[in-house]
Amino acid sequence: MEVLLVSLLNGLVYGMLLFMLASGLTLIFSMMGVLNFAHASMYMLGAYFAYSVSRVIGFWPALVIAPILCGVLGALVEMYALRRVHLNGHIAELLFTVGLAFIIEKGVQMAWGLLPVPYRVPPVLDRALFHVYGSNFHAYRGFMLLISILMFVAIWLLLTRTRIGLVIQAALTHPEMVGALGHNVPRVFTIVFAGGSVLAGLAGVIGGNYLVTEPSMAATMGPIVFVVVVFGGLGSLAGCFLASLIMGLVQTYAVVLDVSFADLLARLGLKVTSATPLAEVLTMPLPRVGALLPYLMLILVLLIKPRGLMGTRDT
Amino acid sequence: MSEGAIGTAARPVAAEGTAGFLRRQWPWLLALAIALVVPWFSYDWSTGRHSGFIVSMLSQIGISIIFALSYNMLMGQAGLLSFGHAVFLGLGGYVTAHVLNATKGGSFPLPLELTPLAGALGGLAFAVVLGYFATQQRATAFAMITLGIGELITSCALMFQTFFGGEGGVSTNRMTGHSLFGLGYGAPIQIYYLIVVWTSLSVVGMLLLTRTPLGRMVNATRDNYERAQFVGYDPRMVRFFQFALSGLFAGIAGALYTLTYEIVTYDTVAAPMSANALLMTYIGGVGVFAGPVVGAVLIVLLQSWVSLLSNSWLVYAGVLFILMVTFAPMGLTGLVLMHQPIWRAGRMRRLVGPYLRLLVPALLVVLGFILAVELCSFLTIGAAQGKSFTLSKVTIDPRSAMPWLIAGALLLGGGLWLRGAMRAFGAAWSAVSEDVKRAELRA
């Protein structure tokens, strides 16, 4: 029980972090059709910017400055490069972001070195918030949850209560129509791309010290975020939210549930020995298979429901 | 995406005779001749050994050519963007390693020359299974499924000991003692010539495949899915067959990889390897059959030479890739083919001047860029390795302001100059091509 509750909280924290990344990506992907491979790189840059800024003027200014830097970078990329590449088609755009991810990864290595940087949780939050059945719930996790919920509310308000939000929402499902109504769709694209980068940067700021800030953090996070976006479905922020939480919980629970197929079969009265065919697969404990689960789920969902959980458009 | 002049024309071959064959296929024959001869330039007659670096690089080129071409079977010919193609290279490699180990035990006397067949079968088998799922979808969903498959297999490779050997991989020994020609295959040069043979066979195989009804239908499903359906084919099956065959060739590349390095690790199935295929294919050009070959040669040369000289070769590869995507989406071969009408009309001479005028500012920008990148990387990575930045015996201190100023000046000045030169070149180019078009109309 204790384990389940603590894991629920941890799963929520991780899921919300995923949502921060995935919401930006889903906005970009759904609107512009660009699968932005550099999105996780923006997340990494957010963490590194925050590290550098927090060394000079502290964590709290970094929480604001680093995402803004990412947003500016995103806007520049969209205005001066992506828009031009768009003329060569969607595949070219996608490949452009792949190249950008390469350069950012190497650029980060050149600027901050190959080793993880000591980006730490601010001392104020480096303590236990409360105790659940004797185990500590770290204050920083509560802070992460708070920030991500605030962000979720902010996006929701922005999208449903403001004019630009309405245009963006309309453009998610009916991009041609929005253009035909005389809205400046390219500018909306820039805003969305910059906004997505801000979200990714923010996720980097609060995720960088929770996880590890190192040059390969984009490569580890990137595929998972794609899985979340496609799993949730194109054009649906609600699907994205749901998918983020599911993935967060699945991955967290997979780590703590120490069972395997063999245990399951044992309950049914079947004994797995080393002589059984596929014995290695059957006896593999769930924590070790955890890394596979998101991809298995992605493939399954795409085969059964190509639009994803709540998608409104074909991928 | 037009068919290139190099070897893909669908004219009847029999009617032309040897002279026609030579005239059209000379680039391939030249490439083969170079492949056969180059190792002997590095031959050390006193010790009787070949340069290990050259032979290993050439072997890598051969493997990469098959790999990139098999990738282009999906990307260029079928219009399917895959992010998990390395899976078939790696799995082919693993199968080969196991077959080699079984051969060594004596239970299975397969001649070493034929082990790539085992890799091919392995690649084919896995491509049939995984391709069955992947080809159910099109466009981005296909890309995402292949990404998922790639990550899935990579995780599996780290997890399962029996087949993948976990993190340590599967090591093997190519000196099995079974050979059709009584060769030992201890020396890398012998494996290299085996790679040349298999690469040639694979290239010819894939080239001929483009001329089969399957190859044509694959192009048709790329260009217009619905109309291909109308003709009476099942586009999904067409793509499935293409996927399976592409896995087969990737498996051959994997087998050759295993024979060269005598070890297969999870790196061979992981995402960076797939990205390599993408880089090679796209930089070389997806629209022409020979494009990926050019890309493979170029990328391996970059990888092996530039990575010796610089820590940051990935930056150069990334920038080159971005420039290609932005300005030349048809790749290097596409750029070359753009000149074909002008060449045929005999008007190339008019472009020599504009090109030369482009060259100087471009070189300045490249120099400035390289200087800036190297300075950056020497501040962090280089400093950690304790190297000093020397350029033809002049030591440059990345902490002083001067080199940075020079780099900045080169970038800024060269950039401005280049912008002007590019505008002038554009004008010259359109003038010449207008001219050629008018001449063609008159003819």
PDB file of N, CA and C in Angstrom, chain B residues 38-105:
ATOM      1  N   VAL B  38      42.863   0.846 -54.271  1.00  0.00           N
ATOM      2  CA  VAL B  38      43.296   1.759 -53.212  1.00  0.00           C
ATOM      3  C   VAL B  38      44.073   1.104 -52.067  1.00  0.00           C
ATOM      4  N   PRO B  39      43.682  -0.089 -51.584  1.00  0.00           N
ATOM      5  CA  PRO B  39      44.450  -0.649 -50.470  1.00  0.00           C
ATOM      6  C   PRO B  39      45.929  -0.823 -50.798  1.00  0.00           C
ATOM      7  N   TRP B  40      46.260  -0.984 -52.080  1.00  0.00           N
ATOM      8  CA  TRP B  40      47.658  -1.233 -52.442  1.00  0.00           C
ATOM      9  C   TRP B  40      48.493   0.028 -52.399  1.00  0.00           C
ATOM     10  N   PHE B  41      47.856   1.202 -52.383  1.00  0.00           N
ATOM     11  CA  PHE B  41      48.629   2.440 -52.229  1.00  0.00           C
ATOM     12  C   PHE B  41      49.199   2.538 -50.829  1.00  0.00           C
ATOM     13  N   SER B  42      48.521   1.905 -49.886  1.00  0.00           N
ATOM     14  CA  SER B  42      48.978   2.006 -48.502  1.00  0.00           C
ATOM     15  C   SER B  42      49.771   0.762 -48.107  1.00  0.00           C
ATOM     16  N   TYR B  43      50.121  -0.056 -49.099  1.00  0.00           N
ATOM     17  CA  TYR B  43      50.824  -1.308 -48.803  1.00  0.00           C
ATOM     18  C   TYR B  43      52.272  -1.016 -48.444  1.00  0.00           C
ATOM     19  N   ASP B  44      52.680  -1.562 -47.344  1.00  0.00           N
ATOM     20  CA  ASP B  44      54.064  -1.383 -46.914  1.00  0.00           C
ATOM     21  C   ASP B  44      54.867  -2.611 -47.366  1.00  0.00           C
ATOM     22  N   TRP B  45      55.701  -2.406 -48.397  1.00  0.00           N
ATOM     23  CA  TRP B  45      56.382  -3.565 -48.995  1.00  0.00           C
ATOM     24  C   TRP B  45      57.421  -4.171 -48.062  1.00  0.00           C
ATOM     25  N   SER B  46      57.972  -3.340 -47.151  1.00  0.00           N
ATOM     26  CA  SER B  46      59.007  -3.880 -46.272  1.00  0.00           C
ATOM     27  C   SER B  46      58.409  -4.825 -45.237  1.00  0.00           C
ATOM     28  N   THR B  47      57.235  -4.490 -44.723  1.00  0.00           N
ATOM     29  CA  THR B  47      56.647  -5.376 -43.727  1.00  0.00           C
ATOM     30  C   THR B  47      55.605  -6.308 -44.337  1.00  0.00           C
ATOM     31  N   GLY B  48      55.203  -6.013 -45.589  1.00  0.00           N
ATOM     32  CA  GLY B  48      54.193  -6.845 -46.226  1.00  0.00           C
ATOM     33  C   GLY B  48      52.827  -6.682 -45.615  1.00  0.00           C
ATOM     34  N   ARG B  49      52.557  -5.477 -45.095  1.00  0.00           N
ATOM     35  CA  ARG B  49      51.243  -5.259 -44.471  1.00  0.00           C
ATOM     36  C   ARG B  49      50.557  -4.042 -45.078  1.00  0.00           C
ATOM     37  N   HIS B  50      49.228  -4.098 -45.037  1.00  0.00           N
ATOM     38  CA  HIS B  50      48.446  -2.947 -45.474  1.00  0.00           C
ATOM     39  C   HIS B  50      48.222  -2.025 -44.288  1.00  0.00           C
ATOM     40  N   SER B  51      47.993  -0.727 -44.598  1.00  0.00           N
ATOM     41  CA  SER B  51      47.672   0.200 -43.528  1.00  0.00           C
ATOM     42  C   SER B  51      46.329  -0.200 -42.938  1.00  0.00           C
ATOM     43  N   GLY B  52      46.311  -0.476 -41.643  1.00  0.00           N
ATOM     44  CA  GLY B  52      45.075  -0.906 -40.994  1.00  0.00           C
ATOM     45  C   GLY B  52      43.994   0.153 -41.090  1.00  0.00           C
ATOM     46  N   PHE B  53      44.414   1.419 -40.968  1.00  0.00           N
ATOM     47  CA  PHE B  53      43.451   2.507 -40.995  1.00  0.00           C
ATOM     48  C   PHE B  53      42.714   2.550 -42.329  1.00  0.00           C
ATOM     49  N   ILE B  54      43.489   2.485 -43.432  1.00  0.00           N
ATOM     50  CA  ILE B  54      42.879   2.590 -44.763  1.00  0.00           C
ATOM     51  C   ILE B  54      41.944   1.407 -45.005  1.00  0.00           C
ATOM     52  N   VAL B  55      42.433   0.209 -44.705  1.00  0.00           N
ATOM     53  CA  VAL B  55      41.616  -0.975 -44.986  1.00  0.00           C
ATOM     54  C   VAL B  55      40.340  -0.949 -44.152  1.00  0.00           C
ATOM     55  N   SER B  56      40.475  -0.566 -42.890  1.00  0.00           N
ATOM     56  CA  SER B  56      39.284  -0.544 -42.041  1.00  0.00           C
ATOM     57  C   SER B  56      38.304   0.516 -42.532  1.00  0.00           C
ATOM     58  N   MET B  57      38.851   1.659 -42.994  1.00  0.00           N
ATOM     59  CA  MET B  57      37.967   2.710 -43.496  1.00  0.00           C
ATOM     60  C   MET B  57      37.258   2.254 -44.769  1.00  0.00           C
ATOM     61  N   LEU B  58      37.998   1.606 -45.654  1.00  0.00           N
ATOM     62  CA  LEU B  58      37.395   1.126 -46.901  1.00  0.00           C
ATOM     63  C   LEU B  58      36.330   0.070 -46.611  1.00  0.00           C
ATOM     64  N   SER B  59      36.625  -0.804 -45.649  1.00  0.00           N
ATOM     65  CA  SER B  59      35.631  -1.814 -45.289  1.00  0.00           C
ATOM     66  C   SER B  59      34.362  -1.146 -44.799  1.00  0.00           C
ATOM     67  N   GLN B  60      34.563  -0.126 -43.970  1.00  0.00           N
ATOM     68  CA  GLN B  60      33.420   0.600 -43.434  1.00  0.00           C
ATOM     69  C   GLN B  60      32.628   1.252 -44.568  1.00  0.00           C
ATOM     70  N   ILE B  61      33.337   1.764 -45.559  1.00  0.00           N
ATOM     71  CA  ILE B  61      32.645   2.376 -46.701  1.00  0.00           C
ATOM     72  C   ILE B  61      31.775   1.342 -47.394  1.00  0.00           C
ATOM     73  N   GLY B  62      32.338   0.148 -47.631  1.00  0.00           N
ATOM     74  CA  GLY B  62      31.571  -0.898 -48.301  1.00  0.00           C
ATOM     75  C   GLY B  62      30.304  -1.249 -47.542  1.00  0.00           C
ATOM     76  N   ILE B  63      30.455  -1.443 -46.219  1.00  0.00           N
ATOM     77  CA  ILE B  63      29.294  -1.787 -45.389  1.00  0.00           C
ATOM     78  C   ILE B  63      28.267  -0.657 -45.446  1.00  0.00           C
ATOM     79  N   SER B  64      28.767   0.580 -45.334  1.00  0.00           N
ATOM     80  CA  SER B  64      27.852   1.721 -45.311  1.00  0.00           C
ATOM     81  C   SER B  64      27.119   1.879 -46.626  1.00  0.00           C
ATOM     82  N   ILE B  65      27.781   1.536 -47.736  1.00  0.00           N
ATOM     83  CA  ILE B  65      27.122   1.660 -49.040  1.00  0.00           C
ATOM     84  C   ILE B  65      25.904   0.745 -49.091  1.00  0.00           C
ATOM     85  N   ILE B  66      26.085  -0.508 -48.674  1.00  0.00           N
ATOM     86  CA  ILE B  66      24.934  -1.419 -48.680  1.00  0.00           C
ATOM     87  C   ILE B  66      23.850  -0.907 -47.747  1.00  0.00           C
ATOM     88  N   PHE B  67      24.279  -0.480 -46.559  1.00  0.00           N
ATOM     89  CA  PHE B  67      23.328  -0.030 -45.556  1.00  0.00           C
ATOM     90  C   PHE B  67      22.535   1.180 -46.068  1.00  0.00           C
ATOM     91  N   ALA B  68      23.249   2.167 -46.618  1.00  0.00           N
ATOM     92  CA  ALA B  68      22.573   3.381 -47.089  1.00  0.00           C
ATOM     93  C   ALA B  68      21.649   3.070 -48.264  1.00  0.00           C
ATOM     94  N   LEU B  69      22.109   2.203 -49.165  1.00  0.00           N
ATOM     95  CA  LEU B  69      21.253   1.855 -50.312  1.00  0.00           C
ATOM     96  C   LEU B  69      19.998   1.122 -49.850  1.00  0.00           C
ATOM     97  N   SER B  70      20.162   0.235 -48.884  1.00  0.00           N
ATOM     98  CA  SER B  70      18.980  -0.487 -48.399  1.00  0.00           C
ATOM     99  C   SER B  70      18.047   0.479 -47.684  1.00  0.00           C
ATOM    100  N   TYR B  71      18.624   1.494 -47.031  1.00  0.00           N
ATOM    101  CA  TYR B  71      17.781   2.499 -46.402  1.00  0.00           C
ATOM    102  C   TYR B  71      17.014   3.296 -47.454  1.00  0.00           C
ATOM    103  N   ASN B  72      17.696   3.579 -48.549  1.00  0.00           N
ATOM    104  CA  ASN B  72      17.036   4.356 -49.606  1.00  0.00           C
ATOM    105  C   ASN B  72      15.945   3.552 -50.301  1.00  0.00           C
ATOM    106  N   MET B  73      16.011   2.226 -50.200  1.00  0.00           N
ATOM    107  CA  MET B  73      14.903   1.428 -50.739  1.00  0.00           C
ATOM    108  C   MET B  73      13.607   1.833 -50.063  1.00  0.00           C
ATOM    109  N   LEU B  74      13.698   2.213 -48.789  1.00  0.00           N
ATOM    110  CA  LEU B  74      12.508   2.700 -48.092  1.00  0.00           C
ATOM    111  C   LEU B  74      12.315   4.192 -48.325  1.00  0.00           C
ATOM    112  N   MET B  75      13.356   4.971 -48.026  1.00  0.00           N
ATOM    113  CA  MET B  75      13.177   6.411 -47.997  1.00  0.00           C
ATOM    114  C   MET B  75      13.006   7.017 -49.381  1.00  0.00           C
ATOM    115  N   GLY B  76      13.907   6.690 -50.290  1.00  0.00           N
ATOM    116  CA  GLY B  76      13.834   7.311 -51.601  1.00  0.00           C
ATOM    117  C   GLY B  76      12.817   6.634 -52.502  1.00  0.00           C
ATOM    118  N   GLN B  77      12.892   5.296 -52.542  1.00  0.00           N
ATOM    119  CA  GLN B  77      12.070   4.602 -53.532  1.00  0.00           C
ATOM    120  C   GLN B  77      10.634   4.407 -53.074  1.00  0.00           C
ATOM    121  N   ALA B  78      10.433   4.201 -51.755  1.00  0.00           N
ATOM    122  CA  ALA B  78       9.072   3.976 -51.281  1.00  0.00           C
ATOM    123  C   ALA B  78       8.493   5.187 -50.563  1.00  0.00           C
ATOM    124  N   GLY B  79       9.324   6.209 -50.325  1.00  0.00           N
ATOM    125  CA  GLY B  79       8.833   7.384 -49.617  1.00  0.00           C
ATOM    126  C   GLY B  79       8.461   7.107 -48.174  1.00  0.00           C
ATOM    127  N   LEU B  80       9.080   6.070 -47.594  1.00  0.00           N
ATOM    128  CA  LEU B  80       8.802   5.725 -46.202  1.00  0.00           C
ATOM    129  C   LEU B  80       9.988   6.143 -45.348  1.00  0.00           C
ATOM    130  N   LEU B  81       9.746   7.064 -44.432  1.00  0.00           N
ATOM    131  CA  LEU B  81      10.817   7.542 -43.566  1.00  0.00           C
ATOM    132  C   LEU B  81      10.917   6.612 -42.369  1.00  0.00           C
ATOM    133  N   SER B  82      12.040   5.908 -42.250  1.00  0.00           N
ATOM    134  CA  SER B  82      12.208   4.961 -41.150  1.00  0.00           C
ATOM    135  C   SER B  82      13.234   5.487 -40.155  1.00  0.00           C
ATOM    136  N   PHE B  83      12.926   5.342 -38.870  1.00  0.00           N
ATOM    137  CA  PHE B  83      13.891   5.737 -37.844  1.00  0.00           C
ATOM    138  C   PHE B  83      14.478   4.528 -37.145  1.00  0.00           C
ATOM    139  N   GLY B  84      14.235   3.347 -37.694  1.00  0.00           N
ATOM    140  CA  GLY B  84      14.745   2.166 -37.003  1.00  0.00           C
ATOM    141  C   GLY B  84      15.446   1.201 -37.933  1.00  0.00           C
ATOM    142  N   HIS B  85      16.073   1.739 -38.990  1.00  0.00           N
ATOM    143  CA  HIS B  85      16.612   0.816 -39.977  1.00  0.00           C
ATOM    144  C   HIS B  85      17.807   0.028 -39.452  1.00  0.00           C
ATOM    145  N   ALA B  86      18.515   0.606 -38.473  1.00  0.00           N
ATOM    146  CA  ALA B  86      19.690  -0.075 -37.933  1.00  0.00           C
ATOM    147  C   ALA B  86      19.311  -1.412 -37.313  1.00  0.00           C
ATOM    148  N   VAL B  87      18.041  -1.545 -36.919  1.00  0.00           N
ATOM    149  CA  VAL B  87      17.573  -2.800 -36.331  1.00  0.00           C
ATOM    150  C   VAL B  87      17.928  -3.986 -37.218  1.00  0.00           C
ATOM    151  N   PHE B  88      17.762  -3.822 -38.526  1.00  0.00           N
ATOM    152  CA  PHE B  88      17.978  -4.955 -39.427  1.00  0.00           C
ATOM    153  C   PHE B  88      19.455  -5.181 -39.677  1.00  0.00           C
ATOM    154  N   LEU B  89      20.220  -4.090 -39.690  1.00  0.00           N
ATOM    155  CA  LEU B  89      21.673  -4.240 -39.753  1.00  0.00           C
ATOM    156  C   LEU B  89      22.153  -5.021 -38.531  1.00  0.00           C
ATOM    157  N   GLY B  90      21.715  -4.567 -37.359  1.00  0.00           N
ATOM    158  CA  GLY B  90      22.179  -5.176 -36.122  1.00  0.00           C
ATOM    159  C   GLY B  90      21.736  -6.621 -35.989  1.00  0.00           C
ATOM    160  N   LEU B  91      20.453  -6.873 -36.265  1.00  0.00           N
ATOM    161  CA  LEU B  91      19.957  -8.239 -36.109  1.00  0.00           C
ATOM    162  C   LEU B  91      20.641  -9.180 -37.093  1.00  0.00           C
ATOM    163  N   GLY B  92      20.851  -8.702 -38.328  1.00  0.00           N
ATOM    164  CA  GLY B  92      21.617  -9.501 -39.291  1.00  0.00           C
ATOM    165  C   GLY B  92      22.994  -9.819 -38.738  1.00  0.00           C
ATOM    166  N   GLY B  93      23.583  -8.814 -38.082  1.00  0.00           N
ATOM    167  CA  GLY B  93      24.905  -9.004 -37.486  1.00  0.00           C
ATOM    168  C   GLY B  93      24.878 -10.035 -36.376  1.00  0.00           C
ATOM    169  N   TYR B  94      23.879  -9.943 -35.501  1.00  0.00           N
ATOM    170  CA  TYR B  94      23.775 -10.906 -34.403  1.00  0.00           C
ATOM    171  C   TYR B  94      23.601 -12.333 -34.941  1.00  0.00           C
ATOM    172  N   VAL B  95      22.714 -12.478 -35.932  1.00  0.00           N
ATOM    173  CA  VAL B  95      22.496 -13.808 -36.503  1.00  0.00           C
ATOM    174  C   VAL B  95      23.809 -14.353 -37.057  1.00  0.00           C
ATOM    175  N   THR B  96      24.538 -13.486 -37.784  1.00  0.00           N
ATOM    176  CA  THR B  96      25.811 -13.924 -38.351  1.00  0.00           C
ATOM    177  C   THR B  96      26.786 -14.366 -37.267  1.00  0.00           C
ATOM    178  N   ALA B  97      26.821 -13.585 -36.177  1.00  0.00           N
ATOM    179  CA  ALA B  97      27.739 -13.934 -35.092  1.00  0.00           C
ATOM    180  C   ALA B  97      27.404 -15.315 -34.537  1.00  0.00           C
ATOM    181  N   HIS B  98      26.109 -15.580 -34.359  1.00  0.00           N
ATOM    182  CA  HIS B  98      25.728 -16.887 -33.820  1.00  0.00           C
ATOM    183  C   HIS B  98      26.052 -18.010 -34.809  1.00  0.00           C
ATOM    184  N   VAL B  99      25.802 -17.721 -36.097  1.00  0.00           N
ATOM    185  CA  VAL B  99      26.106 -18.729 -37.112  1.00  0.00           C
ATOM    186  C   VAL B  99      27.605 -19.019 -37.129  1.00  0.00           C
ATOM    187  N   LEU B 100      28.416 -17.936 -37.040  1.00  0.00           N
ATOM    188  CA  LEU B 100      29.870 -18.121 -37.026  1.00  0.00           C
ATOM    189  C   LEU B 100      30.285 -18.963 -35.834  1.00  0.00           C
ATOM    190  N   ASN B 101      29.711 -18.670 -34.687  1.00  0.00           N
ATOM    191  CA  ASN B 101      30.067 -19.439 -33.492  1.00  0.00           C
ATOM    192  C   ASN B 101      29.666 -20.894 -33.634  1.00  0.00           C
ATOM    193  N   ALA B 102      28.508 -21.130 -34.285  1.00  0.00           N
ATOM    194  CA  ALA B 102      28.082 -22.514 -34.506  1.00  0.00           C
ATOM    195  C   ALA B 102      29.025 -23.201 -35.488  1.00  0.00           C
ATOM    196  N   THR B 103      29.453 -22.455 -36.521  1.00  0.00           N
ATOM    197  CA  THR B 103      30.374 -23.007 -37.498  1.00  0.00           C
ATOM    198  C   THR B 103      31.679 -23.417 -36.837  1.00  0.00           C
ATOM    199  N   LYS B 104      32.128 -22.556 -35.928  1.00  0.00           N
ATOM    200  CA  LYS B 104      33.376 -22.789 -35.228  1.00  0.00           C
ATOM    201  C   LYS B 104      33.316 -24.115 -34.464  1.00  0.00           C
ATOM    202  N   GLY B 105      32.135 -24.372 -33.891  1.00  0.00           N
ATOM    203  CA  GLY B 105      31.965 -25.609 -33.146  1.00  0.00           C
ATOM    204  C   GLY B 105      32.007 -26.843 -34.040  1.00  0.00           C
TER     205      GLY B 105
END
